RNA sequence: GCGGACGUGGCGGAAUAGGCAGACGCGUUGGACUUAGAAUCCAAUGGGCAACCGUGCAAGUUCAAGUCUUGUCGUCCGCACCA
């Protein structure tokens, strides 16, 4: 059959029958199956899209055939840097190029034959969506979860914008790989740190890849320790954070980050010049230099001293950029004897080193950073590890100088971007009232079309007077809008909620609608979002829950990452490698069904791998084999007395085994083995068909099951065969076959027969045989007799249905 | 440096819960059909003439190890001065 022709035909019929949408009236159990929505930066779908969406759609179809009311929406993550950068390069307005790309991609997605519910489509760059993105911002602001502050931020000099921590990879911009520099800017942040603890603990209950959960755990970076207050001789106080308060008696100096608020205050006149020079030096270094752990440590003495609260010792206060202003308190106590960094620093600057921990049963070599016995620590001497830290922390809190403290590595999420193509931040800056949120009823703050978006280091919107000049909603006086736009990750942090109620004009969604459809049952997308989108979306869900807009804790119950399809040369597909495989070429030649089926069969879904032409030919051949046998069986005439013997039993076994395993494999996203089971089933059909005297009814019934089993994998092909063999309605409307357990019970099974753990022969043994019977049967086999001659059986292990092992000697 | 994952035929990849390693497919070889090729069908296909040997390497636990334990080498990924 001509797969391309039938695809068009069936797509039209499906659409006419409104076969694919979510049934909002049905009371069947729901399944919300979601693929990460598309980013329309390129004009066409690439292999990665197909790999994400094709197999997942097969899973969705499978669930639908199992009787679930499946919701599988699709949309476009349409705002963002790539579209804008493309615009800068070509002069084509991002709105125009994005809309054009979306139109193309919509057509291609439909050609894929996926059962997306297009009635729920979302485009984040449209007013009726970003209006509610802005609303989210206002709600977070009201709740104190959005705030503006001046802080050292990551600035990409090429993209001309600030970036979130999560978007800086090894000191470089995630998008363009330019080395990021630090700038002090006043920016909007979301207080994701408020949820650090729950974002961490919530991971335990999620059916997500362990690796992804661990990445989030590391990113959140919970660390338990102790805060300790040091007083300076000038009467200032500051706190340090340490995870090793059992070493506090070994403090020989303290270090503040160069950006620490007390840095200049504590500097003595004699040191002022050196300190100024150092602060200047530290502020100039970029992220890469600063983060490198191999870089030699630098620092400067402030000239001042602080007092160690536990022993009254006077220790010098230094500044050094190996202490980060943004973590803990921005200050640390230095114990060179028991910390590698402090040790290196002390060696370089000739600071004293004092050992206060002894290795248990061994010689203590400095720096000694493991747990050990406290020494030189007054009444704490002799305590070890956790117990020691507990005692010291308790003592410190009794002194009123601090106590136990939990810190997180996670920082607040910086959401302002000095870019054009995004949702404007709905805030007005009034000279008399200060920051005034745009009233809800005035949303959306529309993104103007006529804007000079070529970058010059300022927000493009700042140059658009029509946009900027407005009246203060509070006092009515002349005021200015915020010239920045929101990070695109804000748009994608709640889209899965909007799908549930996509046309709502009164609210982003009704609580009832999201509570019914969510959480997402299975979410499928790339692993690169582990610490960005997937973390932000969890934060949004929790914040919205606490504001009373929804009633669940986690947005995505189960998460699956598809692997990456590489170019035929084993490298990532890219223009520079010249190894891009175009799905269109293959779809045109073999059809969407064959292409999807190959993506499922040729790779381990979560692994991916290099593209290979031969595989798709093999899959096309398989479809031809299916068509041939099914149509042939359809011609057979059923008789009154059809044979039913061993051959029939074997075929029925193959059929039910396939049903059982395909069901299991699909559930587990193990598409390659599921297809392998289908192939085995087809091989069994051919084998049976080669016999003289056939049971036509059984053949027909088996082929009917085959078509239904194929339904999720190759939807057009299956419907065509279904129709050609007289089936009613669409395959999708039928129940996915369930296995008949009695057909899977065999009278006898092949055992591997071992003597002293080595395989001697195979033997068919009745399923009903007891272990003793299996043993004596095995002993009677000629091969066994030969190997055991003159020896006695010392032990016999029987694994029912599989193996018997005779230990003789 | 820290953390995690993975090393299986010529190739992509299978092997619940420790139980016949290599499912399924590609490729290869031989055969059938054909004037010929393509396509299709049938058969064989981890290595070795064999005894045997084989899941990166070396040990260990076990009647039995791709699977568990320890060490080691290699590849990939994540984090990386987080006190």
mmCIF file of N, CA and C in Angstrom, chain A residues 695-737:
data_model
loop_
_atom_site.group_PDB
_atom_site.id
_atom_site.type_symbol
_atom_site.label_atom_id
_atom_site.label_comp_id
_atom_site.label_asym_id
_atom_site.label_seq_id
_atom_site.Cartn_x
_atom_site.Cartn_y
_atom_site.Cartn_z
ATOM 1 N N UNK A 695 -6.055 -23.580 10.550
ATOM 2 C CA UNK A 695 -7.274 -23.150 11.224
ATOM 3 C C UNK A 695 -7.514 -21.694 10.844
ATOM 4 N N UNK A 696 -8.421 -21.479 9.898
ATOM 5 C CA UNK A 696 -8.631 -20.135 9.348
ATOM 6 C C UNK A 696 -9.185 -19.176 10.393
ATOM 7 N N UNK A 697 -10.069 -19.655 11.249
ATOM 8 C CA UNK A 697 -10.646 -18.756 12.267
ATOM 9 C C UNK A 697 -9.560 -18.237 13.194
ATOM 10 N N UNK A 698 -8.667 -19.138 13.577
ATOM 11 C CA UNK A 698 -7.596 -18.734 14.480
ATOM 12 C C UNK A 698 -6.676 -17.730 13.790
ATOM 13 N N UNK A 699 -6.329 -17.989 12.541
ATOM 14 C CA UNK A 699 -5.498 -17.070 11.762
ATOM 15 C C UNK A 699 -6.124 -15.678 11.723
ATOM 16 N N UNK A 700 -7.399 -15.648 11.396
ATOM 17 C CA UNK A 700 -8.094 -14.361 11.276
ATOM 18 C C UNK A 700 -8.118 -13.633 12.618
ATOM 19 N N UNK A 701 -8.413 -14.375 13.663
ATOM 20 C CA UNK A 701 -8.483 -13.752 14.991
ATOM 21 C C UNK A 701 -7.102 -13.218 15.395
ATOM 22 N N UNK A 702 -6.064 -14.001 15.076
ATOM 23 C CA UNK A 702 -4.712 -13.575 15.425
ATOM 24 C C UNK A 702 -4.342 -12.315 14.653
ATOM 25 N N UNK A 703 -4.714 -12.257 13.379
ATOM 26 C CA UNK A 703 -4.396 -11.084 12.568
ATOM 27 C C UNK A 703 -5.155 -9.852 13.048
ATOM 28 N N UNK A 704 -6.360 -10.065 13.515
ATOM 29 C CA UNK A 704 -7.144 -8.951 14.045
ATOM 30 C C UNK A 704 -6.420 -8.361 15.267
ATOM 31 N N UNK A 705 -5.955 -9.240 16.116
ATOM 32 C CA UNK A 705 -5.194 -8.766 17.276
ATOM 33 C C UNK A 705 -3.929 -8.041 16.831
ATOM 34 N N UNK A 706 -3.304 -8.575 15.795
ATOM 35 C CA UNK A 706 -2.078 -7.939 15.311
ATOM 36 C C UNK A 706 -2.347 -6.498 14.885
ATOM 37 N N UNK A 707 -3.432 -6.294 14.149
ATOM 38 C CA UNK A 707 -3.752 -4.928 13.700
ATOM 39 C C UNK A 707 -3.977 -4.026 14.911
ATOM 40 N N UNK A 708 -4.718 -4.528 15.890
ATOM 41 C CA UNK A 708 -4.985 -3.714 17.079
ATOM 42 C C UNK A 708 -3.692 -3.416 17.833
ATOM 43 N N UNK A 709 -2.807 -4.403 17.902
ATOM 44 C CA UNK A 709 -1.523 -4.189 18.582
ATOM 45 C C UNK A 709 -0.689 -3.145 17.853
ATOM 46 N N UNK A 710 -0.813 -3.138 16.520
ATOM 47 C CA UNK A 710 -0.033 -2.195 15.722
ATOM 48 C C UNK A 710 -0.592 -0.776 15.807
ATOM 49 N N UNK A 711 -1.853 -0.665 16.195
ATOM 50 C CA UNK A 711 -2.539 0.621 16.224
ATOM 51 C C UNK A 711 -1.723 1.762 16.816
ATOM 52 N N UNK A 712 -1.206 1.617 18.024
ATOM 53 C CA UNK A 712 -0.438 2.719 18.610
ATOM 54 C C UNK A 712 0.863 3.026 17.851
ATOM 55 N N UNK A 713 1.439 2.015 17.224
ATOM 56 C CA UNK A 713 2.751 2.195 16.591
ATOM 57 C C UNK A 713 2.636 2.868 15.219
ATOM 58 N N UNK A 714 1.712 2.343 14.410
ATOM 59 C CA UNK A 714 1.560 2.845 13.042
ATOM 60 C C UNK A 714 0.075 3.108 12.806
ATOM 61 N N UNK A 715 -0.403 4.266 13.291
ATOM 62 C CA UNK A 715 -1.850 4.483 13.334
ATOM 63 C C UNK A 715 -2.532 4.484 11.965
ATOM 64 N N UNK A 716 -1.901 5.097 10.948
ATOM 65 C CA UNK A 716 -2.580 5.151 9.645
ATOM 66 C C UNK A 716 -2.645 3.757 9.029
ATOM 67 N N UNK A 717 -1.500 3.101 9.077
ATOM 68 C CA UNK A 717 -1.365 1.764 8.515
ATOM 69 C C UNK A 717 -2.372 0.805 9.148
ATOM 70 N N UNK A 718 -2.505 0.893 10.473
ATOM 71 C CA UNK A 718 -3.406 -0.012 11.180
ATOM 72 C C UNK A 718 -4.854 0.251 10.788
ATOM 73 N N UNK A 719 -5.237 1.542 10.706
ATOM 74 C CA UNK A 719 -6.619 1.838 10.328
ATOM 75 C C UNK A 719 -6.923 1.347 8.910
ATOM 76 N N UNK A 720 -5.935 1.488 8.020
ATOM 77 C CA UNK A 720 -6.135 1.049 6.642
ATOM 78 C C UNK A 720 -6.370 -0.467 6.595
ATOM 79 N N UNK A 721 -5.522 -1.209 7.281
ATOM 80 C CA UNK A 721 -5.686 -2.664 7.293
ATOM 81 C C UNK A 721 -6.994 -3.068 7.955
ATOM 82 N N UNK A 722 -7.303 -2.339 9.008
ATOM 83 C CA UNK A 722 -8.532 -2.602 9.747
ATOM 84 C C UNK A 722 -9.748 -2.475 8.816
ATOM 85 N N UNK A 723 -9.735 -1.413 8.037
ATOM 86 C CA UNK A 723 -10.842 -1.179 7.123
ATOM 87 C C UNK A 723 -10.857 -2.231 6.014
ATOM 88 N N UNK A 724 -9.668 -2.504 5.465
ATOM 89 C CA UNK A 724 -9.593 -3.466 4.358
ATOM 90 C C UNK A 724 -10.027 -4.866 4.779
ATOM 91 N N UNK A 725 -9.912 -5.173 6.057
ATOM 92 C CA UNK A 725 -10.316 -6.506 6.501
ATOM 93 C C UNK A 725 -11.686 -6.472 7.164
ATOM 94 N N UNK A 726 -12.415 -5.401 6.880
ATOM 95 C CA UNK A 726 -13.808 -5.355 7.324
ATOM 96 C C UNK A 726 -14.044 -4.890 8.743
ATOM 97 N N UNK A 727 -13.041 -4.263 9.344
ATOM 98 C CA UNK A 727 -13.208 -3.776 10.722
ATOM 99 C C UNK A 727 -14.110 -2.561 10.772
ATOM 100 N N UNK A 728 -14.819 -2.400 11.861
ATOM 101 C CA UNK A 728 -15.729 -1.263 12.021
ATOM 102 C C UNK A 728 -15.046 -0.136 12.797
ATOM 103 N N UNK A 729 -15.327 1.105 12.414
ATOM 104 C CA UNK A 729 -14.817 2.260 13.131
ATOM 105 C C UNK A 729 -13.310 2.396 13.013
ATOM 106 N N UNK A 730 -12.730 3.120 13.962
ATOM 107 C CA UNK A 730 -11.283 3.331 13.969
ATOM 108 C C UNK A 730 -10.622 2.390 14.978
ATOM 109 N N UNK A 731 -9.396 2.041 14.678
ATOM 110 C CA UNK A 731 -8.649 1.174 15.595
ATOM 111 C C UNK A 731 -8.609 1.785 16.997
ATOM 112 N N UNK A 732 -8.426 3.100 17.034
ATOM 113 C CA UNK A 732 -8.290 3.799 18.317
ATOM 114 C C UNK A 732 -9.523 3.624 19.202
ATOM 115 N N UNK A 733 -10.668 3.328 18.566
ATOM 116 C CA UNK A 733 -11.892 3.183 19.353
ATOM 117 C C UNK A 733 -12.056 1.789 19.932
ATOM 118 N N UNK A 734 -11.132 0.897 19.581
ATOM 119 C CA UNK A 734 -11.246 -0.469 20.085
ATOM 120 C C UNK A 734 -10.349 -0.691 21.299
ATOM 121 N N UNK A 735 -10.687 -1.717 22.050
ATOM 122 C CA UNK A 735 -9.897 -2.072 23.228
ATOM 123 C C UNK A 735 -8.550 -2.654 22.793
ATOM 124 N N UNK A 736 -7.515 -2.251 23.425
ATOM 125 C CA UNK A 736 -6.215 -2.880 23.193
ATOM 126 C C UNK A 736 -6.346 -4.341 23.650
ATOM 127 N N UNK A 737 -5.851 -5.307 22.851
ATOM 128 C CA UNK A 737 -6.039 -6.710 23.234
ATOM 129 C C UNK A 737 -5.462 -7.009 24.617
#
